[in-house]
């Protein structure tokens, strides 16, 4: 009798594509101003509702309200409210993916350790927490050392200075 032929190997499954959609940026000890809609018991439901709500610019978790997640209207980050820990989340629309190049790209360099800074166009932080600077790097360095600093605003009406 002839030996049975070897079975064909099964093809490798295609990797699942990364989900596309908005990136969310977290801001510890801050909150977004003014309500934009319903509140939720979990973050995923709040994010889903916020994305469908044209008035919603982000989400705030309210520890004083059974840790509910509330939709908020604008990106004015407030800090230090009643000295409770708050969580402000804002949606950042993803950048369009560039067309792939024919040559393979080199391995990406690992992200440097440290804070993750988020940029919010056409918004500002509510009050000053310290000195202002001529360049962003100096402002970031000072902000990280300043416990009152929740972020940096660039002021075009003030010679483009960066304020804490």
PDB file of C-alpha atoms in Angstrom:
ATOM      1  CA  UNK A   1       0.000   0.000   0.000  1.00  0.00           C
ATOM      2  CA  UNK A   2       1.093   3.548  -0.769  1.00  0.00           C
ATOM      3  CA  UNK A   3       1.713   5.857   2.199  1.00  0.00           C
ATOM      4  CA  UNK A   4      -0.906   8.513   2.819  1.00  0.00           C
ATOM      5  CA  UNK A   5       0.233  11.975   1.624  1.00  0.00           C
ATOM      6  CA  UNK A   6       1.116  14.562   4.265  1.00  0.00           C
ATOM      7  CA  UNK A   7      -1.782  16.961   4.917  1.00  0.00           C
ATOM      8  CA  UNK A   8      -1.291  20.534   3.716  1.00  0.00           C
ATOM      9  CA  UNK A   9      -0.340  22.838   6.615  1.00  0.00           C
ATOM     10  CA  UNK A  10      -3.052  25.292   7.540  1.00  0.00           C
ATOM     11  CA  UNK A  11      -2.224  28.885   6.639  1.00  0.00           C
ATOM     12  CA  UNK A  12      -1.268  31.239   9.445  1.00  0.00           C
ATOM     13  CA  UNK A  13      -4.248  33.373  10.498  1.00  0.00           C
ATOM     14  CA  UNK A  14      -4.073  37.037   9.552  1.00  0.00           C
ATOM     15  CA  UNK A  15      -3.371  39.243  12.588  1.00  0.00           C
ATOM     16  CA  UNK A  16      -6.365  41.169  13.860  1.00  0.00           C
ATOM     17  CA  UNK A  17      -6.139  44.821  12.749  1.00  0.00           C
ATOM     18  CA  UNK A  18      -5.746  47.365  15.509  1.00  0.00           C
ATOM     19  CA  UNK A  19      -9.095  48.967  16.290  1.00  0.00           C
ATOM     20  CA  UNK A  20      -9.400  52.415  14.800  1.00  0.00           C
ATOM     21  CA  UNK A  21     -11.165  55.261  16.498  1.00  0.00           C
ATOM     22  CA  UNK A  22     -10.435  58.097  18.838  1.00  0.00           C
ATOM     23  CA  UNK A  23      -7.645  58.072  21.382  1.00  0.00           C
ATOM     24  CA  UNK A  24      -8.583  59.208  24.880  1.00  0.00           C
ATOM     25  CA  UNK A  25      -6.266  61.331  26.986  1.00  0.00           C
ATOM     26  CA  UNK A  26      -6.411  61.128  30.802  1.00  0.00           C
ATOM     27  CA  UNK A  27      -5.796  64.125  33.087  1.00  0.00           C
ATOM     28  CA  UNK A  28      -5.387  63.211  36.767  1.00  0.00           C
ATOM     29  CA  UNK A  29      -6.773  65.522  39.475  1.00  0.00           C
ATOM     30  CA  UNK A  30      -8.708  67.624  36.981  1.00  0.00           C
ATOM     31  CA  UNK A  31     -12.199  67.834  35.608  1.00  0.00           C
ATOM     32  CA  UNK A  32     -13.973  69.224  32.586  1.00  0.00           C
ATOM     33  CA  UNK A  33     -16.417  72.053  32.993  1.00  0.00           C
ATOM     34  CA  UNK A  34     -20.220  71.889  32.427  1.00  0.00           C
ATOM     35  CA  UNK A  35     -22.353  68.804  31.880  1.00  0.00           C
ATOM     36  CA  UNK A  36     -23.190  67.629  28.339  1.00  0.00           C
ATOM     37  CA  UNK A  37     -25.555  64.714  28.946  1.00  0.00           C
ATOM     38  CA  UNK A  38     -26.250  61.601  30.970  1.00  0.00           C
ATOM     39  CA  UNK A  39     -23.884  59.990  33.466  1.00  0.00           C
ATOM     40  CA  UNK A  40     -22.829  56.338  33.539  1.00  0.00           C
ATOM     41  CA  UNK A  41     -21.627  53.676  35.969  1.00  0.00           C
ATOM     42  CA  UNK A  42     -18.743  52.612  33.745  1.00  0.00           C
ATOM     43  CA  UNK A  43     -16.204  54.354  31.554  1.00  0.00           C
ATOM     44  CA  UNK A  44     -16.847  52.362  28.358  1.00  0.00           C
ATOM     45  CA  UNK A  45     -20.560  53.323  28.288  1.00  0.00           C
ATOM     46  CA  UNK A  46     -19.648  56.958  28.973  1.00  0.00           C
ATOM     47  CA  UNK A  47     -17.093  56.988  26.131  1.00  0.00           C
ATOM     48  CA  UNK A  48     -19.581  55.436  23.702  1.00  0.00           C
ATOM     49  CA  UNK A  49     -22.260  58.002  24.620  1.00  0.00           C
ATOM     50  CA  UNK A  50     -19.778  60.895  24.429  1.00  0.00           C
ATOM     51  CA  UNK A  51     -18.709  59.939  20.916  1.00  0.00           C
ATOM     52  CA  UNK A  52     -22.365  59.987  19.799  1.00  0.00           C
ATOM     53  CA  UNK A  53     -23.134  63.283  21.593  1.00  0.00           C
ATOM     54  CA  UNK A  54     -22.094  66.340  19.546  1.00  0.00           C
ATOM     55  CA  UNK A  55     -22.045  68.468  22.740  1.00  0.00           C
ATOM     56  CA  UNK A  56     -19.642  66.144  24.566  1.00  0.00           C
ATOM     57  CA  UNK A  57     -15.936  67.059  24.566  1.00  0.00           C
ATOM     58  CA  UNK A  58     -14.857  64.650  27.308  1.00  0.00           C
ATOM     59  CA  UNK A  59     -15.725  62.725  30.454  1.00  0.00           C
ATOM     60  CA  UNK A  60     -15.188  63.402  34.155  1.00  0.00           C
ATOM     61  CA  UNK A  61     -15.329  60.721  36.846  1.00  0.00           C
ATOM     62  CA  UNK A  62     -17.019  62.027  40.014  1.00  0.00           C
ATOM     63  CA  UNK A  63     -15.826  60.217  43.162  1.00  0.00           C
ATOM     64  CA  UNK A  64     -18.326  62.207  45.251  1.00  0.00           C
ATOM     65  CA  UNK A  65     -21.165  60.872  43.040  1.00  0.00           C
ATOM     66  CA  UNK A  66     -20.665  57.084  43.393  1.00  0.00           C
ATOM     67  CA  UNK A  67     -17.741  57.308  40.931  1.00  0.00           C
ATOM     68  CA  UNK A  68     -20.128  57.982  38.052  1.00  0.00           C
ATOM     69  CA  UNK A  69     -18.728  59.074  34.678  1.00  0.00           C
ATOM     70  CA  UNK A  70     -20.280  62.293  33.373  1.00  0.00           C
ATOM     71  CA  UNK A  71     -20.247  63.735  29.866  1.00  0.00           C
ATOM     72  CA  UNK A  72     -18.824  67.259  29.756  1.00  0.00           C
ATOM     73  CA  UNK A  73     -19.171  70.165  27.317  1.00  0.00           C
ATOM     74  CA  UNK A  74     -15.758  71.738  26.903  1.00  0.00           C
ATOM     75  CA  UNK A  75     -12.052  71.196  27.361  1.00  0.00           C
ATOM     76  CA  UNK A  76     -11.414  73.792  30.058  1.00  0.00           C
ATOM     77  CA  UNK A  77      -9.576  71.613  32.567  1.00  0.00           C
ATOM     78  CA  UNK A  78     -10.216  72.667  36.140  1.00  0.00           C
ATOM     79  CA  UNK A  79      -8.135  71.515  39.110  1.00  0.00           C
ATOM     80  CA  UNK A  80      -8.379  71.127  42.860  1.00  0.00           C
ATOM     81  CA  UNK A  81     -12.160  71.098  43.188  1.00  0.00           C
ATOM     82  CA  UNK A  82     -12.952  70.487  46.854  1.00  0.00           C
ATOM     83  CA  UNK A  83      -9.636  68.631  47.074  1.00  0.00           C
ATOM     84  CA  UNK A  84     -11.151  65.429  45.684  1.00  0.00           C
ATOM     85  CA  UNK A  85      -9.417  63.232  43.147  1.00  0.00           C
ATOM     86  CA  UNK A  86     -11.091  63.780  39.811  1.00  0.00           C
ATOM     87  CA  UNK A  87     -10.390  62.294  36.438  1.00  0.00           C
ATOM     88  CA  UNK A  88     -10.823  64.278  33.230  1.00  0.00           C
ATOM     89  CA  UNK A  89     -10.791  62.427  29.924  1.00  0.00           C
ATOM     90  CA  UNK A  90     -10.816  64.029  26.540  1.00  0.00           C
ATOM     91  CA  UNK A  91     -11.019  62.550  23.084  1.00  0.00           C
ATOM     92  CA  UNK A  92      -8.185  63.101  20.638  1.00  0.00           C
ATOM     93  CA  UNK A  93      -9.069  62.327  17.028  1.00  0.00           C
ATOM     94  CA  UNK A  94      -6.484  59.996  15.464  1.00  0.00           C
ATOM     95  CA  UNK A  95      -4.114  61.323  12.838  1.00  0.00           C
ATOM     96  CA  UNK A  96      -4.726  59.800   9.384  1.00  0.00           C
ATOM     97  CA  UNK A  97      -2.384  56.912   8.669  1.00  0.00           C
ATOM     98  CA  UNK A  98       0.338  57.778   6.111  1.00  0.00           C
ATOM     99  CA  UNK A  99       0.608  55.634   2.987  1.00  0.00           C
ATOM    100  CA  UNK A 100       3.076  52.772   3.549  1.00  0.00           C
ATOM    101  CA  UNK A 101       6.461  53.148   1.927  1.00  0.00           C
ATOM    102  CA  UNK A 102       7.828  50.362  -0.288  1.00  0.00           C
ATOM    103  CA  UNK A 103      10.946  49.876   1.861  1.00  0.00           C
ATOM    104  CA  UNK A 104      10.679  48.405   5.370  1.00  0.00           C
ATOM    105  CA  UNK A 105      10.974  50.973   8.126  1.00  0.00           C
ATOM    106  CA  UNK A 106      13.626  50.661  10.856  1.00  0.00           C
ATOM    107  CA  UNK A 107      12.561  49.522  14.325  1.00  0.00           C
ATOM    108  CA  UNK A 108      10.931  52.423  16.196  1.00  0.00           C
ATOM    109  CA  UNK A 109      12.838  53.791  19.152  1.00  0.00           C
ATOM    110  CA  UNK A 110      11.203  53.052  22.498  1.00  0.00           C
ATOM    111  CA  UNK A 111       9.093  55.833  23.955  1.00  0.00           C
ATOM    112  CA  UNK A 112      11.034  57.808  26.571  1.00  0.00           C
ATOM    113  CA  UNK A 113       9.915  57.277  30.153  1.00  0.00           C
ATOM    114  CA  UNK A 114       8.048  60.155  31.729  1.00  0.00           C
ATOM    115  CA  UNK A 115       4.745  61.963  31.532  1.00  0.00           C
ATOM    116  CA  UNK A 116       2.450  61.775  28.532  1.00  0.00           C
ATOM    117  CA  UNK A 117       1.583  65.297  27.377  1.00  0.00           C
ATOM    118  CA  UNK A 118      -1.640  65.835  25.416  1.00  0.00           C
ATOM    119  CA  UNK A 119      -2.385  68.727  23.091  1.00  0.00           C
ATOM    120  CA  UNK A 120      -5.887  70.214  22.841  1.00  0.00           C
ATOM    121  CA  UNK A 121      -6.394  72.689  19.997  1.00  0.00           C
ATOM    122  CA  UNK A 122      -8.503  75.814  20.612  1.00  0.00           C
ATOM    123  CA  UNK A 123      -8.621  75.306  24.384  1.00  0.00           C
ATOM    124  CA  UNK A 124      -6.882  76.656  27.451  1.00  0.00           C
ATOM    125  CA  UNK A 125      -6.380  75.845  31.124  1.00  0.00           C
ATOM    126  CA  UNK A 126      -8.435  77.924  33.514  1.00  0.00           C
ATOM    127  CA  UNK A 127      -6.038  79.634  35.948  1.00  0.00           C
ATOM    128  CA  UNK A 128      -2.319  80.266  36.385  1.00  0.00           C
ATOM    129  CA  UNK A 129      -0.171  78.026  38.597  1.00  0.00           C
ATOM    130  CA  UNK A 130       3.281  79.587  38.196  1.00  0.00           C
ATOM    131  CA  UNK A 131       5.736  81.391  35.947  1.00  0.00           C
ATOM    132  CA  UNK A 132       5.571  81.670  32.156  1.00  0.00           C
ATOM    133  CA  UNK A 133       8.274  80.636  29.686  1.00  0.00           C
ATOM    134  CA  UNK A 134       9.519  81.412  26.181  1.00  0.00           C
ATOM    135  CA  UNK A 135       9.732  77.749  25.165  1.00  0.00           C
ATOM    136  CA  UNK A 136       7.656  74.636  25.730  1.00  0.00           C
ATOM    137  CA  UNK A 137      10.457  72.426  27.117  1.00  0.00           C
ATOM    138  CA  UNK A 138      11.221  74.869  29.954  1.00  0.00           C
ATOM    139  CA  UNK A 139       7.502  75.183  30.715  1.00  0.00           C
ATOM    140  CA  UNK A 140       7.091  71.380  30.847  1.00  0.00           C
ATOM    141  CA  UNK A 141      10.085  71.005  33.156  1.00  0.00           C
ATOM    142  CA  UNK A 142       8.753  73.681  35.525  1.00  0.00           C
ATOM    143  CA  UNK A 143       5.227  72.250  35.422  1.00  0.00           C
ATOM    144  CA  UNK A 144       6.452  68.786  36.453  1.00  0.00           C
ATOM    145  CA  UNK A 145       8.165  70.316  39.497  1.00  0.00           C
ATOM    146  CA  UNK A 146       5.132  72.459  40.434  1.00  0.00           C
ATOM    147  CA  UNK A 147       2.445  70.541  42.372  1.00  0.00           C
ATOM    148  CA  UNK A 148      -0.127  73.215  41.464  1.00  0.00           C
ATOM    149  CA  UNK A 149       0.483  72.862  37.714  1.00  0.00           C
ATOM    150  CA  UNK A 150      -2.102  70.800  35.782  1.00  0.00           C
ATOM    151  CA  UNK A 151      -0.790  71.685  32.330  1.00  0.00           C
ATOM    152  CA  UNK A 152       0.508  74.382  30.015  1.00  0.00           C
ATOM    153  CA  UNK A 153      -1.250  76.933  27.824  1.00  0.00           C
ATOM    154  CA  UNK A 154       0.435  78.796  24.965  1.00  0.00           C
ATOM    155  CA  UNK A 155      -0.792  82.400  24.866  1.00  0.00           C
ATOM    156  CA  UNK A 156      -0.641  83.896  21.345  1.00  0.00           C
ATOM    157  CA  UNK A 157      -1.746  87.276  22.736  1.00  0.00           C
ATOM    158  CA  UNK A 158       1.258  87.224  25.116  1.00  0.00           C
ATOM    159  CA  UNK A 159       4.178  86.821  22.647  1.00  0.00           C
ATOM    160  CA  UNK A 160       3.350  83.098  22.415  1.00  0.00           C
ATOM    161  CA  UNK A 161       4.585  82.521  25.963  1.00  0.00           C
ATOM    162  CA  UNK A 162       3.867  79.194  27.676  1.00  0.00           C
ATOM    163  CA  UNK A 163       2.061  79.506  31.013  1.00  0.00           C
ATOM    164  CA  UNK A 164       1.519  76.982  33.803  1.00  0.00           C
TER     165      UNK A 164
END
